[in-house]
Tab-separated table of C-alpha atoms in Angstrom:
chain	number	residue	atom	x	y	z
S	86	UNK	CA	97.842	91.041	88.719
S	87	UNK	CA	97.494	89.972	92.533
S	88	UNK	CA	99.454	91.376	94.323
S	89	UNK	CA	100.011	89.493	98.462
S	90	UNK	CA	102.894	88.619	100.262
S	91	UNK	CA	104.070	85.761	98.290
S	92	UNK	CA	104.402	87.684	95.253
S	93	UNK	CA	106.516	90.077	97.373
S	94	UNK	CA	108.813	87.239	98.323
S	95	UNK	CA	109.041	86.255	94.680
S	96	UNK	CA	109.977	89.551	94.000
S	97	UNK	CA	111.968	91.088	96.780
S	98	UNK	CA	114.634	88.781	98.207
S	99	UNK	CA	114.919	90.910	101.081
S	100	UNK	CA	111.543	90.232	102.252
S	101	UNK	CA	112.929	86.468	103.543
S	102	UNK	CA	115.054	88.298	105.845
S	103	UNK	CA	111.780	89.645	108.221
S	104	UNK	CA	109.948	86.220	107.908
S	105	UNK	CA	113.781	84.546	109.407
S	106	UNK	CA	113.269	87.067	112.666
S	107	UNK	CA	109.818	86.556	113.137
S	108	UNK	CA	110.820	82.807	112.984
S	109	UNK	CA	113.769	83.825	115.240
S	110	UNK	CA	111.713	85.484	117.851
S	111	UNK	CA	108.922	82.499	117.468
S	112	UNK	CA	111.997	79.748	118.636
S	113	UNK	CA	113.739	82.294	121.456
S	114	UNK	CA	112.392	80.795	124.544
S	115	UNK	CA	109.879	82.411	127.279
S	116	UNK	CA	113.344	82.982	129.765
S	117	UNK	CA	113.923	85.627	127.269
S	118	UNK	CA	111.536	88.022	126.820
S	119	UNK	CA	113.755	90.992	126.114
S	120	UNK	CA	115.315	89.109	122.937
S	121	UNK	CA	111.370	87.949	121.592
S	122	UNK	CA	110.710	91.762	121.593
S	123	UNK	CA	113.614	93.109	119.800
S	124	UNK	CA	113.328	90.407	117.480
S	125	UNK	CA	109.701	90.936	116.388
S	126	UNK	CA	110.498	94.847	116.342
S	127	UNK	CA	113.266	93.830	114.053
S	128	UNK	CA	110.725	91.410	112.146
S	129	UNK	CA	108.048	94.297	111.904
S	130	UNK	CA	110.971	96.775	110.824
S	131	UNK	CA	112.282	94.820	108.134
S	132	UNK	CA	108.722	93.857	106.976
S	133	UNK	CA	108.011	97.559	106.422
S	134	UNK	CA	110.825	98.662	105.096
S	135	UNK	CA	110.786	96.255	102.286
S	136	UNK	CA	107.125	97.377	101.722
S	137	UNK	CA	108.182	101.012	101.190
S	138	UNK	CA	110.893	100.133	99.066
S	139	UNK	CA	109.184	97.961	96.407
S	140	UNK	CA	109.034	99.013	93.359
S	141	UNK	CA	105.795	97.919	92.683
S	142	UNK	CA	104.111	98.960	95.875
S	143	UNK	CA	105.011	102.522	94.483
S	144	UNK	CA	103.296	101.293	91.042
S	145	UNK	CA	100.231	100.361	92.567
S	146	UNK	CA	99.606	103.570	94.892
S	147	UNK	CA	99.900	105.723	91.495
């Protein structure tokens, strides 16, 4: 099977919530720099954690 990012949205809802921030931090204007930063942190963050936690990321690195 191929595995990519869109079959880790199919198959972890919680995935949506990293592409939201990074879409969050894309729409926060220049003025605020402080609150682009935290949000891609939060973006990269959620992105990885959902990465370590699937269950078939684990499958694959056996």
């Amino acid at each position: 099977m191929n595995w990519s990012f869109v079959t880790l949205l199919k198959y972890s809802k919680d995935a949506w919530m990293a592409l939201a921030a990074m879409l969050a931090a894309l729409v926060i204007p220049n003025n605020f720099l402080i609150l682009k930063f935290l949000a891609v942190i939060l973006a990269m963050a959620l992105f990885y954690s959902t990465i370590s936690s699937a269950k078939f990321i684990k499958g694959i690195s056996k």
